[in-house]
mmCIF file of C-alpha atoms and ligand atoms in Angstrom:
data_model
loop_
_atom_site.group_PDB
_atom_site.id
_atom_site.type_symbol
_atom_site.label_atom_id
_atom_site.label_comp_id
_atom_site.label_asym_id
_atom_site.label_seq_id
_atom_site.Cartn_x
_atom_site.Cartn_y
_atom_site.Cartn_z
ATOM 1 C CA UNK A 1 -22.421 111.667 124.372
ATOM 2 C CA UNK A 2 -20.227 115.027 123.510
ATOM 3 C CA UNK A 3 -19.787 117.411 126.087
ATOM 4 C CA UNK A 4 -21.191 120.596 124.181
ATOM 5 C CA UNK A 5 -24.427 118.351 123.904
ATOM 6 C CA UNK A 6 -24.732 117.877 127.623
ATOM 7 C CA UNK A 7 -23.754 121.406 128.345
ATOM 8 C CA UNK A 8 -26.386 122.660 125.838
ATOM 9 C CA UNK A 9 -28.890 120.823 127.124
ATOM 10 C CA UNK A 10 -28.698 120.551 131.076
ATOM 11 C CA UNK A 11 -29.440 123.662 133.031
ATOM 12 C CA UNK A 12 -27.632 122.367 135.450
ATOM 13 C CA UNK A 13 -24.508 120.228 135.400
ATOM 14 C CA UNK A 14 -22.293 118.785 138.298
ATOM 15 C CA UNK A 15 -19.321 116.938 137.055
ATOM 16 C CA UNK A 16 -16.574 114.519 138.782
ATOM 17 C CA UNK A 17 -13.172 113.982 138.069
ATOM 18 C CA UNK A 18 -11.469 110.901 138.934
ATOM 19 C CA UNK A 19 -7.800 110.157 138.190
ATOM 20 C CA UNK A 20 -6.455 106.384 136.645
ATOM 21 C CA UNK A 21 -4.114 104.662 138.528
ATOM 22 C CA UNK A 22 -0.090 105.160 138.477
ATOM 23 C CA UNK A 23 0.928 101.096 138.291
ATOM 24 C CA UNK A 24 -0.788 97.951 136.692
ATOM 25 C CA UNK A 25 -0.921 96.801 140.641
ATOM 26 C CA UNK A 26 -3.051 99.552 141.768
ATOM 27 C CA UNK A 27 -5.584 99.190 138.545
ATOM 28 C CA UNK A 28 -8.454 97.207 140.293
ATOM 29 C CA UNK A 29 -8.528 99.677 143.787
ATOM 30 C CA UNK A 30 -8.045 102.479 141.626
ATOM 31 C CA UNK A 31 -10.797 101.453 138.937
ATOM 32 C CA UNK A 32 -13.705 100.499 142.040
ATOM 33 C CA UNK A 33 -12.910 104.261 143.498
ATOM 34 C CA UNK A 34 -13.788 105.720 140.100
ATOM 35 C CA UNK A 35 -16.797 103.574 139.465
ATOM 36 C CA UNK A 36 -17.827 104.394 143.047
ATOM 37 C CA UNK A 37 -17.887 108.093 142.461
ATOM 38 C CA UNK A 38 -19.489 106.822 138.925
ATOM 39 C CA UNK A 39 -22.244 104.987 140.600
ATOM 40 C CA UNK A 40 -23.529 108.200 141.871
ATOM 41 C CA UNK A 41 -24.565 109.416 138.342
ATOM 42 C CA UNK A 42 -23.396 112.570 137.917
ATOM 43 C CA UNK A 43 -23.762 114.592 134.712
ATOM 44 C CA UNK A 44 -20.299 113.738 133.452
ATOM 45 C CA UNK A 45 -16.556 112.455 134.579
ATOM 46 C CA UNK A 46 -13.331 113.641 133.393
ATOM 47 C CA UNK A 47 -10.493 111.185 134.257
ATOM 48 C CA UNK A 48 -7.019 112.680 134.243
ATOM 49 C CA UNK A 49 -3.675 111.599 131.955
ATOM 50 C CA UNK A 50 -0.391 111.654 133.297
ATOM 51 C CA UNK A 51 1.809 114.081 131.276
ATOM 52 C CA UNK A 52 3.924 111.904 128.531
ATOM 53 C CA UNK A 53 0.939 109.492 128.390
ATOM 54 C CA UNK A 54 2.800 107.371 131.431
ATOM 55 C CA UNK A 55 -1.325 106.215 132.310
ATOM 56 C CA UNK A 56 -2.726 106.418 129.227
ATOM 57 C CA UNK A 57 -4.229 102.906 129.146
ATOM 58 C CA UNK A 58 -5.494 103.372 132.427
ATOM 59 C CA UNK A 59 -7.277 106.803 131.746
ATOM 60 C CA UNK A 60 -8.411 104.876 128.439
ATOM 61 C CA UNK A 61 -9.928 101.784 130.426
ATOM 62 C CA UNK A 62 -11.641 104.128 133.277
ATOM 63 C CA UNK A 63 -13.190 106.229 130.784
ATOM 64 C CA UNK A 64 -14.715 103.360 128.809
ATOM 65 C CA UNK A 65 -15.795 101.227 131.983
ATOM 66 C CA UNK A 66 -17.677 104.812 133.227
ATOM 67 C CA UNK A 67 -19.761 104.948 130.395
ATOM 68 C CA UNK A 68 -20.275 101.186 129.698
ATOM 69 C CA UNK A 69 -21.036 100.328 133.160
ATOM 70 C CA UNK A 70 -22.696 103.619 134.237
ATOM 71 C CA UNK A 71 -23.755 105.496 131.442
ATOM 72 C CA UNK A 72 -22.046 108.229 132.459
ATOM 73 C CA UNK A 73 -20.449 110.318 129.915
ATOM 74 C CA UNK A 74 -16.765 110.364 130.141
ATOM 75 C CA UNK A 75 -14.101 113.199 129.077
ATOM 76 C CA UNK A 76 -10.391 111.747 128.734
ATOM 77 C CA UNK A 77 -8.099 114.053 129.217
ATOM 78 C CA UNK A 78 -4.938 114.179 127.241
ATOM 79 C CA UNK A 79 -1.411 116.115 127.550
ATOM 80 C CA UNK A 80 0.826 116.709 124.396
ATOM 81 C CA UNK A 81 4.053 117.673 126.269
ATOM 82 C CA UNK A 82 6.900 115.708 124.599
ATOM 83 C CA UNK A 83 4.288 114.416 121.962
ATOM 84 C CA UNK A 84 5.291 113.918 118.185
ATOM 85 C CA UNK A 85 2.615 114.323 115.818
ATOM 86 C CA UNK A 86 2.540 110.869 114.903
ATOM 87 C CA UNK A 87 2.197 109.779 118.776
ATOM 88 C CA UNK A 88 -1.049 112.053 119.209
ATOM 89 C CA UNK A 89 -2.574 110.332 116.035
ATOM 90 C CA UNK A 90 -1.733 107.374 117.420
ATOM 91 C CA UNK A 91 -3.477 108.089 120.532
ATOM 92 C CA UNK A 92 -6.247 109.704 119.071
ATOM 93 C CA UNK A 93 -6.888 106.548 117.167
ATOM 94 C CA UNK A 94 -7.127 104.581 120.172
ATOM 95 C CA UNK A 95 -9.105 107.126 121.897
ATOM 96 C CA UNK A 96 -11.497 106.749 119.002
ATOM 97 C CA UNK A 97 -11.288 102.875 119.114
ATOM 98 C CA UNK A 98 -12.219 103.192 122.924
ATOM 99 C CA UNK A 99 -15.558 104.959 122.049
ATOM 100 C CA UNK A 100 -14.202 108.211 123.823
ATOM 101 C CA UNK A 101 -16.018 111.213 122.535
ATOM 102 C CA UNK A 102 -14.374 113.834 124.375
ATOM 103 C CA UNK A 103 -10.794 115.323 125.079
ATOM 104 C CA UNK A 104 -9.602 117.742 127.299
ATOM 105 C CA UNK A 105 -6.315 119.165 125.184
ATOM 106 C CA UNK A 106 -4.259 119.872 127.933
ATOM 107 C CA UNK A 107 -0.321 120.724 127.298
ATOM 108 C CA UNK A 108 0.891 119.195 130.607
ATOM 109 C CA UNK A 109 3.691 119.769 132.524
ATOM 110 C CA UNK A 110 7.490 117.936 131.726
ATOM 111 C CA UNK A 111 7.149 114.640 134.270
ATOM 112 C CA UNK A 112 10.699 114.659 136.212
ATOM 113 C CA UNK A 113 11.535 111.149 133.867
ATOM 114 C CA UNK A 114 11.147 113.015 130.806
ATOM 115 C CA UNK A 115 14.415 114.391 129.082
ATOM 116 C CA UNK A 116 14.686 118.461 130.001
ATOM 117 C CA UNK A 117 13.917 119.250 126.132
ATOM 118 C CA UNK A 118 12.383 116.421 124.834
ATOM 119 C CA UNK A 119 11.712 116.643 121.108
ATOM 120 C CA UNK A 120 8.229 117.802 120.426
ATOM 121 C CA UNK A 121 5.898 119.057 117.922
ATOM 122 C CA UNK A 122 3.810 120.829 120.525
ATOM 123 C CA UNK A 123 4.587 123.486 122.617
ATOM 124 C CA UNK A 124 0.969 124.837 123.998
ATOM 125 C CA UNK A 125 -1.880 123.089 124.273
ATOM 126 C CA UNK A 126 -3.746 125.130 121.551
ATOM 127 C CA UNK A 127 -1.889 123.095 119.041
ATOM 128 C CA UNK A 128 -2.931 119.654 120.404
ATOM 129 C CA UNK A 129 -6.606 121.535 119.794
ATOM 130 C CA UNK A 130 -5.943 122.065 116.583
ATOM 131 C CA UNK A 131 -4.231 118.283 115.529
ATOM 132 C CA UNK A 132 -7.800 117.202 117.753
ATOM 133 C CA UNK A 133 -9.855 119.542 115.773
ATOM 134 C CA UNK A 134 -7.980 118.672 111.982
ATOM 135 C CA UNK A 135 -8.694 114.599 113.382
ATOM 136 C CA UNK A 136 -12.140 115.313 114.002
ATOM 137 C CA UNK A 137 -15.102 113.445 115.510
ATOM 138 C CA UNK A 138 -14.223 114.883 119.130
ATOM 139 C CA UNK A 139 -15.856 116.961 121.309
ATOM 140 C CA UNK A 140 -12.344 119.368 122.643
ATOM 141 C CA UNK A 141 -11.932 121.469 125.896
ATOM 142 C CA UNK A 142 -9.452 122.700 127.404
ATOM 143 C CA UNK A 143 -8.125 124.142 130.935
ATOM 144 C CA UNK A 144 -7.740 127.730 132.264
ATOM 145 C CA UNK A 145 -6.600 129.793 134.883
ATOM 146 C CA UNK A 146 -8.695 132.588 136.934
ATOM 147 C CA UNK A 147 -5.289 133.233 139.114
ATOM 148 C CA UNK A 148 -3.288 132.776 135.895
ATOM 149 C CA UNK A 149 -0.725 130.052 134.927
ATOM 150 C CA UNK A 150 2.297 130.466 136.593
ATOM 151 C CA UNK A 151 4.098 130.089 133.448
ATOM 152 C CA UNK A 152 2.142 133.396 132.089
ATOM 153 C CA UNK A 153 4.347 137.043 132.261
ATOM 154 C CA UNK A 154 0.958 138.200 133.812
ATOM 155 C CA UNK A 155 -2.799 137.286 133.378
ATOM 156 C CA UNK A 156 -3.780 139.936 130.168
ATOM 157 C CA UNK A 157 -1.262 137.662 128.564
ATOM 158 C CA UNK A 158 -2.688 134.332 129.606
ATOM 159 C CA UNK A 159 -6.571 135.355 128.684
ATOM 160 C CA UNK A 160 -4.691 136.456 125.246
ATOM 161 C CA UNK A 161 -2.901 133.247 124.867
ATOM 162 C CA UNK A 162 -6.432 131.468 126.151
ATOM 163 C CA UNK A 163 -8.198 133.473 123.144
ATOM 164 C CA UNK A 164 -5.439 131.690 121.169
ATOM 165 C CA UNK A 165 -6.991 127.988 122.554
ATOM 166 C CA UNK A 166 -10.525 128.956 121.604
ATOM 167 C CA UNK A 167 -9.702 129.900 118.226
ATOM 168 C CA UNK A 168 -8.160 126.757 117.588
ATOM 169 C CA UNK A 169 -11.269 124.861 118.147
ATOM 170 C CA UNK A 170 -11.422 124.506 122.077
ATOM 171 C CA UNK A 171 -15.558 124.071 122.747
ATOM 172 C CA UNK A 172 -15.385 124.588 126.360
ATOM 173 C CA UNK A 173 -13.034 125.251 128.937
ATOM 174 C CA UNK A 174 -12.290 124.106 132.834
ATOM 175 C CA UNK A 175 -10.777 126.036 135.827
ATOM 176 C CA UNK A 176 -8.117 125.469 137.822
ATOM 177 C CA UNK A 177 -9.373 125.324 141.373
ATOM 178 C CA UNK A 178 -10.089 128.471 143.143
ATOM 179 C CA UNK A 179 -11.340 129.064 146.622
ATOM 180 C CA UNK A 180 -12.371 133.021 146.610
ATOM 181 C CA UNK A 181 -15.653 132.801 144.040
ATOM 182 C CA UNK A 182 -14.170 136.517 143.388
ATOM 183 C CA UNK A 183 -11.219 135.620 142.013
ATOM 184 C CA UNK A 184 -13.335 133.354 139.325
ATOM 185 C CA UNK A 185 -15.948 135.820 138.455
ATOM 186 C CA UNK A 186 -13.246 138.387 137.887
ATOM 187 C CA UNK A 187 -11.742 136.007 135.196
ATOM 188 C CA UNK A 188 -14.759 135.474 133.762
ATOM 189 C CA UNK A 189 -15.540 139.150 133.026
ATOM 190 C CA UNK A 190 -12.150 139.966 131.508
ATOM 191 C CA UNK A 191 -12.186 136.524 129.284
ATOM 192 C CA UNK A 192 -15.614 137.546 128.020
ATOM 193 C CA UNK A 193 -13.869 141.321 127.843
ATOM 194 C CA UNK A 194 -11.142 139.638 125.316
ATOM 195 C CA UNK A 195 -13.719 137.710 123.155
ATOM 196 C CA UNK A 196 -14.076 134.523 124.531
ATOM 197 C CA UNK A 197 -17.625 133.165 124.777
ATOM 198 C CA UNK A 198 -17.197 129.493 124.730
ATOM 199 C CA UNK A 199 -19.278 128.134 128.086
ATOM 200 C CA UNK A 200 -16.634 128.355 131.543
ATOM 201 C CA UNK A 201 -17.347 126.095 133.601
ATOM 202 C CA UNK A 202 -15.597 126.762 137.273
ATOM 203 C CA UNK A 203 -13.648 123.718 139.119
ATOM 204 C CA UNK A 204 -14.365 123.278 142.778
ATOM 205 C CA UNK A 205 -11.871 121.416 145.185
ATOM 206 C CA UNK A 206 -13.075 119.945 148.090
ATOM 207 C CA UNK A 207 -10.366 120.299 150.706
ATOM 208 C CA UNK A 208 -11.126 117.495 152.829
ATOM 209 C CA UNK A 209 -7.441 116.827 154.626
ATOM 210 C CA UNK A 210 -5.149 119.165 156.219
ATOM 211 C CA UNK A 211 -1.831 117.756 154.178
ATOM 212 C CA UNK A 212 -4.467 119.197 150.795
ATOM 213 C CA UNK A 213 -3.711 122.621 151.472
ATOM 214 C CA UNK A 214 -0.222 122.466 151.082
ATOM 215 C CA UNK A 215 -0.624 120.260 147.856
ATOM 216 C CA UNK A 216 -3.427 122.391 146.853
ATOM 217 C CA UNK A 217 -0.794 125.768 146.542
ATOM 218 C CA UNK A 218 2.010 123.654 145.604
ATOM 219 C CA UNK A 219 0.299 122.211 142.419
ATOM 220 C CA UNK A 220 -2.036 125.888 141.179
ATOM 221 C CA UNK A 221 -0.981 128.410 143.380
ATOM 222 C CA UNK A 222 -4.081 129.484 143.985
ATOM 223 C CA UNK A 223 -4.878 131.738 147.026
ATOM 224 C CA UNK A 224 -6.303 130.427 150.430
ATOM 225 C CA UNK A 225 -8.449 133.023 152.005
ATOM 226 C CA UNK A 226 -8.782 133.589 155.246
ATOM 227 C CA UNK A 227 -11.736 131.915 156.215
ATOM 228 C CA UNK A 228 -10.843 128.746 154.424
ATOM 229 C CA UNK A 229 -6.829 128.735 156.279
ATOM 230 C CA UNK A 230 -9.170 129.353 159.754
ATOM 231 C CA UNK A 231 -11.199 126.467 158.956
ATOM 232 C CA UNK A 232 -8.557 124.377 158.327
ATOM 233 C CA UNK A 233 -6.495 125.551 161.546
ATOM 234 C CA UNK A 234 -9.506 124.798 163.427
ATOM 235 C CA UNK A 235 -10.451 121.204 162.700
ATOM 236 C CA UNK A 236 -7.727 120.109 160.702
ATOM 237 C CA UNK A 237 -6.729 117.751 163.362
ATOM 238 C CA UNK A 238 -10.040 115.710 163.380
ATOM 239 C CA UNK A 239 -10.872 113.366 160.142
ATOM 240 C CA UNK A 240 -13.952 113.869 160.215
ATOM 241 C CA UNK A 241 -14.671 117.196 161.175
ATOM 242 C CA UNK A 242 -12.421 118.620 158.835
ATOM 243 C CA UNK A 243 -13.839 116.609 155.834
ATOM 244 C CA UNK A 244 -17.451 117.683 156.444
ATOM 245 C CA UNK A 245 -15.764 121.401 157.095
ATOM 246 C CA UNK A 246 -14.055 120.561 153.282
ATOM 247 C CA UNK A 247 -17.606 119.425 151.678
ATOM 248 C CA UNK A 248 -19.808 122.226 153.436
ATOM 249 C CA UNK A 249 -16.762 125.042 152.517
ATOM 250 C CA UNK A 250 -17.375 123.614 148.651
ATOM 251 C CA UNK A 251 -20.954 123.563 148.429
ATOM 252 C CA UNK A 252 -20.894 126.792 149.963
ATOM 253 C CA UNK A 253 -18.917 127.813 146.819
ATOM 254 C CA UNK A 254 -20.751 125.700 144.548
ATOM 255 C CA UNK A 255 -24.087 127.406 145.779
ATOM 256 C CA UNK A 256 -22.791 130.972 145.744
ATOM 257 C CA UNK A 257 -21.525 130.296 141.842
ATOM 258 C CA UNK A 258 -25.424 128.796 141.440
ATOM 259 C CA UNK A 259 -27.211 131.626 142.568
ATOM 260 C CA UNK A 260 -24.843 133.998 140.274
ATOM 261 C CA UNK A 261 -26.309 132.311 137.358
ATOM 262 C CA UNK A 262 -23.017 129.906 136.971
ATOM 263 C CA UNK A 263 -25.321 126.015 136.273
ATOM 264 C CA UNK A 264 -21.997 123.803 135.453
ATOM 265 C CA UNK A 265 -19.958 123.097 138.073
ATOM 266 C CA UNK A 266 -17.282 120.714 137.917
ATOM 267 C CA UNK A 267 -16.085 119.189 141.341
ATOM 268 C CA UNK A 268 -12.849 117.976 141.772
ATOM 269 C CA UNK A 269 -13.830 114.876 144.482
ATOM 270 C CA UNK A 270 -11.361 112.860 142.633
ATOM 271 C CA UNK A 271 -11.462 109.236 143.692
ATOM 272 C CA UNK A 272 -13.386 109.837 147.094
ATOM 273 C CA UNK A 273 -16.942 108.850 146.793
ATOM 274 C CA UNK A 274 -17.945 109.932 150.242
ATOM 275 C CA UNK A 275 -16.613 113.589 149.097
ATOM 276 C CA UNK A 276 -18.765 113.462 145.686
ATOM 277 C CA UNK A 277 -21.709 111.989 148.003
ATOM 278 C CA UNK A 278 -21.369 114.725 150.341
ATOM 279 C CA UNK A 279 -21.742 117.403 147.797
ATOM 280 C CA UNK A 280 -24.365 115.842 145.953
ATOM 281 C CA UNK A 281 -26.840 115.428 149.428
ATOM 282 C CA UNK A 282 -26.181 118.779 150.260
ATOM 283 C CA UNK A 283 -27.408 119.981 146.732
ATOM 284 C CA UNK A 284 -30.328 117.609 146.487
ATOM 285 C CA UNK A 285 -32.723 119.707 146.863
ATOM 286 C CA UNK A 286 -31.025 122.900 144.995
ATOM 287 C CA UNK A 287 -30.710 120.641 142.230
ATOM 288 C CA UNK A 288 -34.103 119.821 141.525
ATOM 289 C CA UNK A 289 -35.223 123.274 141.895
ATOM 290 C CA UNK A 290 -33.460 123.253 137.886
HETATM 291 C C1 FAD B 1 -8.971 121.514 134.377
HETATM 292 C C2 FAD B 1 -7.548 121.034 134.371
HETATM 293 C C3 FAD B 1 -7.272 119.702 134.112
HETATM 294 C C4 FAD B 1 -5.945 119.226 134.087
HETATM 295 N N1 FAD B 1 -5.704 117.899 133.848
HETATM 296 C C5 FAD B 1 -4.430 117.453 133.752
HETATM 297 C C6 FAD B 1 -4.158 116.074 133.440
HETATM 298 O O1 FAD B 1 -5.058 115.250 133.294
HETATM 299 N N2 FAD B 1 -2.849 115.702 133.323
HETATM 300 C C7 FAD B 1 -1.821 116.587 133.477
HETATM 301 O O2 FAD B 1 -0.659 116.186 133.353
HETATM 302 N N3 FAD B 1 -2.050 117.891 133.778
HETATM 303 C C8 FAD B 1 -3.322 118.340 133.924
HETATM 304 N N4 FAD B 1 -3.557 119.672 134.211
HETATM 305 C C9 FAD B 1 -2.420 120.572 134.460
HETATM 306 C C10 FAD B 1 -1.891 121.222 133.166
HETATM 307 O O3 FAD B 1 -1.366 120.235 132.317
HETATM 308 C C11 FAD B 1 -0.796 122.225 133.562
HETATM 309 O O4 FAD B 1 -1.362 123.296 134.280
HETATM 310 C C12 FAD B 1 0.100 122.747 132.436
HETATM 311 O O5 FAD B 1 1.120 123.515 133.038
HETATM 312 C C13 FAD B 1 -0.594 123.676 131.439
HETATM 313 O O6 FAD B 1 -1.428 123.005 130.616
HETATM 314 P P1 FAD B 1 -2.443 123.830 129.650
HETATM 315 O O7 FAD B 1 -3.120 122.845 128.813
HETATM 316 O O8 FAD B 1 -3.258 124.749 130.457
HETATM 317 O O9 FAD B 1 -1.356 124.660 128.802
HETATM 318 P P2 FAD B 1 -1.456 125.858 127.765
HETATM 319 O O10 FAD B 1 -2.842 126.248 127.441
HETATM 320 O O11 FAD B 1 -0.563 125.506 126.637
HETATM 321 O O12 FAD B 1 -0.790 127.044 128.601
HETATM 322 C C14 FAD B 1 0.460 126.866 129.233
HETATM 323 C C15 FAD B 1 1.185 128.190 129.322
HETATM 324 O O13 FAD B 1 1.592 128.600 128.023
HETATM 325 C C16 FAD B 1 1.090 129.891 127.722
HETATM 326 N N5 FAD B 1 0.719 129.893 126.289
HETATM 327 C C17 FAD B 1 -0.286 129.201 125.717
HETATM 328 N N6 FAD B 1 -0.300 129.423 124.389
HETATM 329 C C18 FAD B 1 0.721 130.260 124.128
HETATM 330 C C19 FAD B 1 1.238 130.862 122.949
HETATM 331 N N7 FAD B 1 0.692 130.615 121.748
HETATM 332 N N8 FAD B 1 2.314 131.674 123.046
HETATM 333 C C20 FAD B 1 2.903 131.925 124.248
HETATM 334 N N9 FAD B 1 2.456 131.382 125.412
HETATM 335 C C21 FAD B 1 1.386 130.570 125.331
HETATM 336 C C22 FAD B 1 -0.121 130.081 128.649
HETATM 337 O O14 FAD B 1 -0.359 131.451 128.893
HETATM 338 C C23 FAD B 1 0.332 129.338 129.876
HETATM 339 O O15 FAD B 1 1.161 130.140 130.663
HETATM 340 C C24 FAD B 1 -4.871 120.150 134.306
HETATM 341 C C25 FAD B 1 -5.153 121.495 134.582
HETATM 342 C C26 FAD B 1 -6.476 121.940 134.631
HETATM 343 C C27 FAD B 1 -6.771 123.381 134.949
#
């Protein structure tokens, strides 16, 4: 089913993403994770790419096996850094051959194997958007920043350059995560402000593991506040305690975006089951009141 169609028609979405697998030899571990967090039928799942298309079978084959085996609808994502024309329409094919029905156009970031200026046709993702859109038959979102991308001069210039996306053809668009709701409903006036009015739909990030929070800055630069770094100092040490402080800390975020009229939520639980569980019981009966 396309994305727009499930966003139209839910008042109230929560989404998964799962990620495919790096090797062959990690395939079937890899796959069971992602049908686990399947299993628990939320609205959709995204599953990621890794830039240059280094999983692309993988994200192909977890995408499909979602929606075959669980009826879950499935977005693939797909990156077009050091992509030729010809290799997008190539993947796009297969994508279509796969029964996928929805793309996030993501540009992707230059994977350390790749050669420092690879020859491309694409430079931002708005032009994968726009080879997706000229294809046709797909549903297309794409990501966004309410900190800004850290390759962006400053963050006017990213919502301009976001406007850019969305005039190419993107239908929705994903966060990065964020951990101060402030930070996200701040974006979300001034990319409303500069025209954009395709649906937003904020990514939450469970922080269930101390060693998170460092990967968590490293990878978005996103901003830890206070009461998330003392929640972390405090039961970081105990397994346990410090992934039910992760799933409460989310919920908490996920509820606060609810009750400001905010009814799609994606959660990134990535391949951890228990974490999309977690959030799901503690939303049980908030979700029903929809
Ligand atoms: C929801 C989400 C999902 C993701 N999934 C994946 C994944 O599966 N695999 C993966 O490898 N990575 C993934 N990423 C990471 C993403 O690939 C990187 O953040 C990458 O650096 C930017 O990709 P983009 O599609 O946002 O790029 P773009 O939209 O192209 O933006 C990149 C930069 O270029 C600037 N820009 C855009 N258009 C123009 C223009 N016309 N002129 C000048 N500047 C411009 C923007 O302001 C920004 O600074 C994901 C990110 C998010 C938020």
């Amino acid at each position: 089913m396309k994305l727009n169609t499930v966003i139209e028609n839910e008042k109230l979405t929560i989404s998964f993403e799962v990620f495919p697998p790096k090797t062959d030899a990690d395939f079937e571990s890899v796959r069971q994770a992602a049908y686990d967090v399947a299993a628990l039928h939320p609205d959709y799942m995204s599953v990621t790419y890794g830039a240059g298309g280094s999983t692309s079978g993988h994200t192909l084959a977890i995408a499909q096996g979602i929606q075959k085996e669980y009826e879950v609808p499935t977005i693939a994502h797909l990156t077009c850094v050091g992509a030729t024309k010809q290799s997008i329409h190539n993947a796009l094919c297969e994508m279509k051959q796969a029964g996928v029905e929805n793309i996030l156009a993501l540009r992707g970031d230059r994977p350390a194997w790749m050669e420092q200026e690879p020859f491309t046709d694409y430079h931002y993702a708005s032009e994968l958007v726009e080879t997706i859109r000229e294809f046709g038959g797909f549903c297309v979102g794409g990501a966004c920043y309410p900190e800004g991308h850290p390759d962006a001069g400053n963050k006017r210039e990213d919502i301009q350059n976001l406007k850019k996306k969305v005039d190419a053809g993107c239908e929705f668009l994903t966060t990065q995560m964020f951990f101060d709701n402030n930070i996200f409903y701040n974006f979300l006036y001034h990319a409303r402000e500069a025209g954009i009015q395709v649906p937003i739909i904020p990514g939450i990030m469970p922080i269930t593991r101390k060693t998170q929070v460092k990967n968590a800055v490293k990878l978005s630069g996103c901003h830890m506040p206070e009461r998330f770094i003392n929640i972390v100092d405090h039961f970081g040490s105990d397994k346990a305690a410090m992934q039910q402080a992760g799933i409460i800390y989310a919920t908490d975020q996920i509820i606060d975006l609810l009750a400001n009229g905010i009814t799609h939520i994606h959660v990134y639980s990535m391949n951890n089951a228990d974490v999309a569980r977690g959030i799901l019981n503690n939303l049980a009966e908030i979700r029903k009141a929809y």
